[in-house]
mmCIF file of N, CA and C in Angstrom:
data_model
loop_
_atom_site.group_PDB
_atom_site.id
_atom_site.type_symbol
_atom_site.label_atom_id
_atom_site.label_comp_id
_atom_site.label_asym_id
_atom_site.label_seq_id
_atom_site.Cartn_x
_atom_site.Cartn_y
_atom_site.Cartn_z
ATOM 1 N N MET A 871 -5.737 64.195 108.669
ATOM 2 C CA MET A 871 -5.530 65.054 107.530
ATOM 3 C C MET A 871 -4.022 65.161 107.267
ATOM 4 N N ILE A 872 -3.656 65.165 106.028
ATOM 5 C CA ILE A 872 -2.251 65.319 105.641
ATOM 6 C C ILE A 872 -1.990 66.792 105.331
ATOM 7 N N GLU A 873 -0.984 67.359 105.980
ATOM 8 C CA GLU A 873 -0.562 68.735 105.690
ATOM 9 C C GLU A 873 0.670 68.683 104.792
ATOM 10 N N PHE A 874 0.681 69.543 103.808
ATOM 11 C CA PHE A 874 1.805 69.657 102.886
ATOM 12 C C PHE A 874 2.672 70.805 103.371
ATOM 13 N N LEU A 875 3.937 70.540 103.637
ATOM 14 C CA LEU A 875 4.839 71.487 104.285
ATOM 15 C C LEU A 875 5.777 72.215 103.328
ATOM 16 N N LEU A 876 5.488 72.184 102.053
ATOM 17 C CA LEU A 876 6.387 72.792 101.081
ATOM 18 C C LEU A 876 6.645 74.267 101.378
ATOM 19 N N ALA A 877 5.626 75.018 101.727
ATOM 20 C CA ALA A 877 5.810 76.453 102.011
ATOM 21 C C ALA A 877 6.807 76.649 103.144
ATOM 22 N N ASP A 878 6.749 75.798 104.159
ATOM 23 C CA ASP A 878 7.679 75.900 105.278
ATOM 24 C C ASP A 878 9.112 75.589 104.845
ATOM 25 N N VAL A 879 9.260 74.543 104.042
ATOM 26 C CA VAL A 879 10.593 74.163 103.557
ATOM 27 C C VAL A 879 11.178 75.280 102.693
ATOM 28 N N LEU A 880 10.361 75.866 101.838
ATOM 29 C CA LEU A 880 10.834 76.967 100.999
ATOM 30 C C LEU A 880 11.259 78.155 101.862
ATOM 31 N N ALA A 881 10.465 78.480 102.870
ATOM 32 C CA ALA A 881 10.787 79.607 103.746
ATOM 33 C C ALA A 881 12.101 79.366 104.488
ATOM 34 N N GLU A 882 12.322 78.144 104.944
ATOM 35 C CA GLU A 882 13.574 77.807 105.640
ATOM 36 C C GLU A 882 14.789 78.042 104.744
ATOM 37 N N ARG A 883 14.613 77.812 103.460
ATOM 38 C CA ARG A 883 15.727 77.947 102.515
ATOM 39 C C ARG A 883 15.812 79.328 101.878
ATOM 40 N N GLY A 884 14.794 80.150 102.106
ATOM 41 C CA GLY A 884 14.762 81.461 101.480
ATOM 42 C C GLY A 884 14.435 81.395 99.997
ATOM 43 N N TRP A 885 13.744 80.341 99.586
ATOM 44 C CA TRP A 885 13.360 80.157 98.189
ATOM 45 C C TRP A 885 11.960 80.718 97.953
ATOM 46 N N THR A 886 11.738 81.218 96.763
ATOM 47 C CA THR A 886 10.406 81.614 96.320
ATOM 48 C C THR A 886 9.830 80.484 95.467
ATOM 49 N N PRO A 887 8.523 80.484 95.262
ATOM 50 C CA PRO A 887 7.968 79.505 94.329
ATOM 51 C C PRO A 887 8.568 79.651 92.916
ATOM 52 N N TYR A 888 8.923 80.870 92.552
ATOM 53 C CA TYR A 888 9.547 81.071 91.238
ATOM 54 C C TYR A 888 10.872 80.317 91.152
ATOM 55 N N ARG A 889 11.684 80.417 92.199
ATOM 56 C CA ARG A 889 12.951 79.676 92.194
ATOM 57 C C ARG A 889 12.680 78.176 92.169
ATOM 58 N N LEU A 890 11.686 77.730 92.908
ATOM 59 C CA LEU A 890 11.332 76.315 92.902
ATOM 60 C C LEU A 890 11.020 75.856 91.479
ATOM 61 N N ALA A 891 10.268 76.661 90.752
ATOM 62 C CA ALA A 891 9.944 76.327 89.364
ATOM 63 C C ALA A 891 11.211 76.214 88.528
ATOM 64 N N GLN A 892 12.137 77.147 88.713
ATOM 65 C CA GLN A 892 13.390 77.107 87.958
ATOM 66 C C GLN A 892 14.198 75.853 88.281
ATOM 67 N N GLU A 893 14.248 75.478 89.552
ATOM 68 C CA GLU A 893 15.065 74.349 89.990
ATOM 69 C C GLU A 893 14.456 72.997 89.638
ATOM 70 N N THR A 894 13.128 72.933 89.557
ATOM 71 C CA THR A 894 12.459 71.648 89.347
ATOM 72 C C THR A 894 11.980 71.422 87.917
ATOM 73 N N GLY A 895 11.814 72.498 87.165
ATOM 74 C CA GLY A 895 11.219 72.363 85.841
ATOM 75 C C GLY A 895 9.700 72.369 85.871
ATOM 76 N N LEU A 896 9.114 72.542 87.058
ATOM 77 C CA LEU A 896 7.659 72.690 87.147
ATOM 78 C C LEU A 896 7.273 74.050 86.575
ATOM 79 N N THR A 897 6.035 74.178 86.157
ATOM 80 C CA THR A 897 5.608 75.485 85.670
ATOM 81 C C THR A 897 5.515 76.441 86.860
ATOM 82 N N VAL A 898 5.621 77.723 86.580
ATOM 83 C CA VAL A 898 5.533 78.728 87.642
ATOM 84 C C VAL A 898 4.168 78.659 88.338
ATOM 85 N N PRO A 899 3.053 78.584 87.605
ATOM 86 C CA PRO A 899 1.765 78.479 88.306
ATOM 87 C C PRO A 899 1.676 77.237 89.202
ATOM 88 N N THR A 900 2.236 76.126 88.758
ATOM 89 C CA THR A 900 2.216 74.915 89.580
ATOM 90 C C THR A 900 3.027 75.117 90.851
ATOM 91 N N ALA A 901 4.203 75.708 90.741
ATOM 92 C CA ALA A 901 5.042 75.953 91.912
ATOM 93 C C ALA A 901 4.328 76.869 92.905
ATOM 94 N N TYR A 902 3.693 77.908 92.416
ATOM 95 C CA TYR A 902 2.959 78.817 93.305
ATOM 96 C C TYR A 902 1.768 78.106 93.959
ATOM 97 N N ARG A 903 1.076 77.282 93.192
ATOM 98 C CA ARG A 903 -0.062 76.547 93.739
ATOM 99 C C ARG A 903 0.391 75.575 94.832
ATOM 100 N N LEU A 904 1.485 74.863 94.601
ATOM 101 C CA LEU A 904 1.992 73.914 95.593
ATOM 102 C C LEU A 904 2.488 74.609 96.856
ATOM 103 N N ALA A 905 2.994 75.822 96.720
ATOM 104 C CA ALA A 905 3.561 76.551 97.861
ATOM 105 C C ALA A 905 2.530 77.387 98.619
ATOM 106 N N ASP A 906 1.288 77.342 98.204
ATOM 107 C CA ASP A 906 0.238 78.148 98.829
ATOM 108 C C ASP A 906 -0.266 77.465 100.102
ATOM 109 N N ARG A 907 0.029 78.043 101.250
ATOM 110 C CA ARG A 907 -0.383 77.471 102.550
ATOM 111 C C ARG A 907 -1.902 77.407 102.702
ATOM 112 N N GLU A 908 -2.603 78.314 102.082
ATOM 113 C CA GLU A 908 -4.053 78.410 102.248
ATOM 114 C C GLU A 908 -4.818 77.384 101.406
ATOM 115 N N ARG A 909 -4.166 76.824 100.442
ATOM 116 C CA ARG A 909 -4.823 75.899 99.524
ATOM 117 C C ARG A 909 -4.809 74.487 100.109
ATOM 118 N N ARG A 910 -5.915 73.809 100.054
ATOM 119 C CA ARG A 910 -5.985 72.424 100.520
ATOM 120 C C ARG A 910 -5.224 71.547 99.529
ATOM 121 N N PHE A 911 -4.394 70.690 100.058
ATOM 122 C CA PHE A 911 -3.555 69.843 99.203
ATOM 123 C C PHE A 911 -4.407 68.833 98.445
ATOM 124 N N ASP A 912 -4.182 68.703 97.149
ATOM 125 C CA ASP A 912 -4.949 67.817 96.278
ATOM 126 C C ASP A 912 -4.055 66.681 95.802
ATOM 127 N N PHE A 913 -4.171 65.518 96.449
ATOM 128 C CA PHE A 913 -3.351 64.373 96.066
ATOM 129 C C PHE A 913 -3.685 63.857 94.687
ATOM 130 N N GLY A 914 -4.894 64.086 94.232
ATOM 131 C CA GLY A 914 -5.304 63.603 92.915
ATOM 132 C C GLY A 914 -4.500 64.217 91.775
ATOM 133 N N ARG A 915 -3.951 65.394 92.004
ATOM 134 C CA ARG A 915 -3.198 66.080 90.952
ATOM 135 C C ARG A 915 -1.702 66.104 91.255
ATOM 136 N N PHE A 916 -1.268 65.275 92.185
ATOM 137 C CA PHE A 916 0.119 65.268 92.621
ATOM 138 C C PHE A 916 0.733 63.937 92.213
ATOM 139 N N SER A 917 1.741 63.969 91.360
ATOM 140 C CA SER A 917 2.319 62.736 90.844
ATOM 141 C C SER A 917 3.635 62.389 91.542
ATOM 142 N N ALA A 918 4.041 61.152 91.378
ATOM 143 C CA ALA A 918 5.326 60.706 91.913
ATOM 144 C C ALA A 918 6.460 61.495 91.261
ATOM 145 N N ASP A 919 6.296 61.867 90.003
ATOM 146 C CA ASP A 919 7.318 62.663 89.318
ATOM 147 C C ASP A 919 7.473 64.031 89.979
ATOM 148 N N THR A 920 6.365 64.642 90.350
ATOM 149 C CA THR A 920 6.421 65.945 91.026
ATOM 150 C C THR A 920 7.124 65.803 92.370
ATOM 151 N N LEU A 921 6.775 64.782 93.126
ATOM 152 C CA LEU A 921 7.421 64.546 94.413
ATOM 153 C C LEU A 921 8.916 64.318 94.229
ATOM 154 N N ASP A 922 9.290 63.555 93.230
ATOM 155 C CA ASP A 922 10.701 63.311 92.948
ATOM 156 C C ASP A 922 11.429 64.611 92.613
ATOM 157 N N ARG A 923 10.821 65.451 91.803
ATOM 158 C CA ARG A 923 11.435 66.737 91.447
ATOM 159 C C ARG A 923 11.640 67.624 92.679
ATOM 160 N N LEU A 924 10.617 67.661 93.550
ATOM 161 C CA LEU A 924 10.720 68.470 94.764
ATOM 162 C C LEU A 924 11.830 67.944 95.676
ATOM 163 N N CYS A 925 11.846 66.647 95.890
ATOM 164 C CA CYS A 925 12.867 66.060 96.770
ATOM 165 C C CYS A 925 14.269 66.270 96.209
ATOM 166 N N ARG A 926 14.426 66.108 94.916
ATOM 167 C CA ARG A 926 15.741 66.281 94.292
ATOM 168 C C ARG A 926 16.208 67.733 94.412
ATOM 169 N N ALA A 927 15.353 68.673 94.097
ATOM 170 C CA ALA A 927 15.738 70.088 94.119
ATOM 171 C C ALA A 927 16.007 70.581 95.536
ATOM 172 N N LEU A 928 15.164 70.153 96.481
ATOM 173 C CA LEU A 928 15.279 70.638 97.853
ATOM 174 C C LEU A 928 16.191 69.771 98.721
ATOM 175 N N LYS A 929 16.571 68.610 98.162
ATOM 176 C CA LYS A 929 17.427 67.659 98.891
ATOM 177 C C LYS A 929 16.795 67.264 100.226
ATOM 178 N N VAL A 930 15.535 66.806 100.126
ATOM 179 C CA VAL A 930 14.787 66.353 101.297
ATOM 180 C C VAL A 930 14.207 64.972 101.017
ATOM 181 N N GLN A 931 13.818 64.294 102.087
ATOM 182 C CA GLN A 931 13.082 63.042 101.985
ATOM 183 C C GLN A 931 11.590 63.385 101.873
ATOM 184 N N PRO A 932 10.790 62.531 101.251
ATOM 185 C CA PRO A 932 9.364 62.827 101.120
ATOM 186 C C PRO A 932 8.691 63.140 102.458
ATOM 187 N N GLY A 933 9.085 62.455 103.509
ATOM 188 C CA GLY A 933 8.487 62.685 104.820
ATOM 189 C C GLY A 933 8.718 64.078 105.367
ATOM 190 N N GLU A 934 9.694 64.792 104.834
ATOM 191 C CA GLU A 934 9.945 66.165 105.271
ATOM 192 C C GLU A 934 8.968 67.151 104.639
ATOM 193 N N LEU A 935 8.208 66.686 103.663
ATOM 194 C CA LEU A 935 7.254 67.549 102.978
ATOM 195 C C LEU A 935 5.809 67.333 103.447
ATOM 196 N N PHE A 936 5.577 66.322 104.281
ATOM 197 C CA PHE A 936 4.232 65.974 104.722
ATOM 198 C C PHE A 936 4.183 65.758 106.233
ATOM 199 N N ARG A 937 3.000 66.037 106.802
ATOM 200 C CA ARG A 937 2.759 65.763 108.219
ATOM 201 C C ARG A 937 1.305 65.336 108.362
ATOM 202 N N TRP A 938 1.086 64.300 109.173
ATOM 203 C CA TRP A 938 -0.272 63.858 109.452
ATOM 204 C C TRP A 938 -0.760 64.533 110.714
ATOM 205 N N VAL A 939 -1.953 65.119 110.641
ATOM 206 C CA VAL A 939 -2.577 65.774 111.782
ATOM 207 C C VAL A 939 -3.972 65.174 111.919
ATOM 208 N N PRO A 940 -4.293 64.646 113.120
ATOM 209 C CA PRO A 940 -5.632 64.084 113.297
ATOM 210 C C PRO A 940 -6.706 65.130 113.056
ATOM 211 N N ASP A 941 -7.793 64.723 112.449
ATOM 212 C CA ASP A 941 -8.925 65.627 112.246
ATOM 213 C C ASP A 941 -9.527 65.971 113.606
ATOM 214 N N ALA A 942 -9.951 67.187 113.779
ATOM 215 C CA ALA A 942 -10.587 67.625 115.015
ATOM 216 C C ALA A 942 -11.877 66.839 115.219
ATOM 217 N N GLY A 943 -12.093 66.418 116.449
ATOM 218 C CA GLY A 943 -13.330 65.712 116.771
ATOM 219 C C GLY A 943 -13.317 64.230 116.488
ATOM 220 N N THR A 944 -12.161 63.658 116.160
ATOM 221 C CA THR A 944 -12.089 62.219 115.929
ATOM 222 C C THR A 944 -11.302 61.574 117.046
ATOM 223 N N ASP A 945 -11.351 60.272 117.102
ATOM 224 C CA ASP A 945 -10.604 59.523 118.123
ATOM 225 C C ASP A 945 -9.242 59.091 117.618
ATOM 226 N N ASP A 946 -8.753 59.676 116.514
ATOM 227 C CA ASP A 946 -7.496 59.262 115.900
ATOM 228 C C ASP A 946 -6.265 59.794 116.616
ATOM 229 N N GLY A 947 -6.380 60.686 117.522
ATOM 230 C CA GLY A 947 -5.168 61.232 118.083
ATOM 231 C C GLY A 947 -5.409 61.814 119.398
#
């Protein structure tokens, strides 16, 4: 399973989703949705443009926003 770490990165910087929206040009609802730890990440609605905006604003590499975690009960890890 891929975990999206945006909420952690924002917390490290002291940023709110509102500030993220201001810095990236994303809509406020989109920024809040992306920063929600409880929400399962939906790759189908995530574009390369969004990733580029996040990396540019936060000055991170894409790999700093994602982590792979083996699913429980599998032989993957």
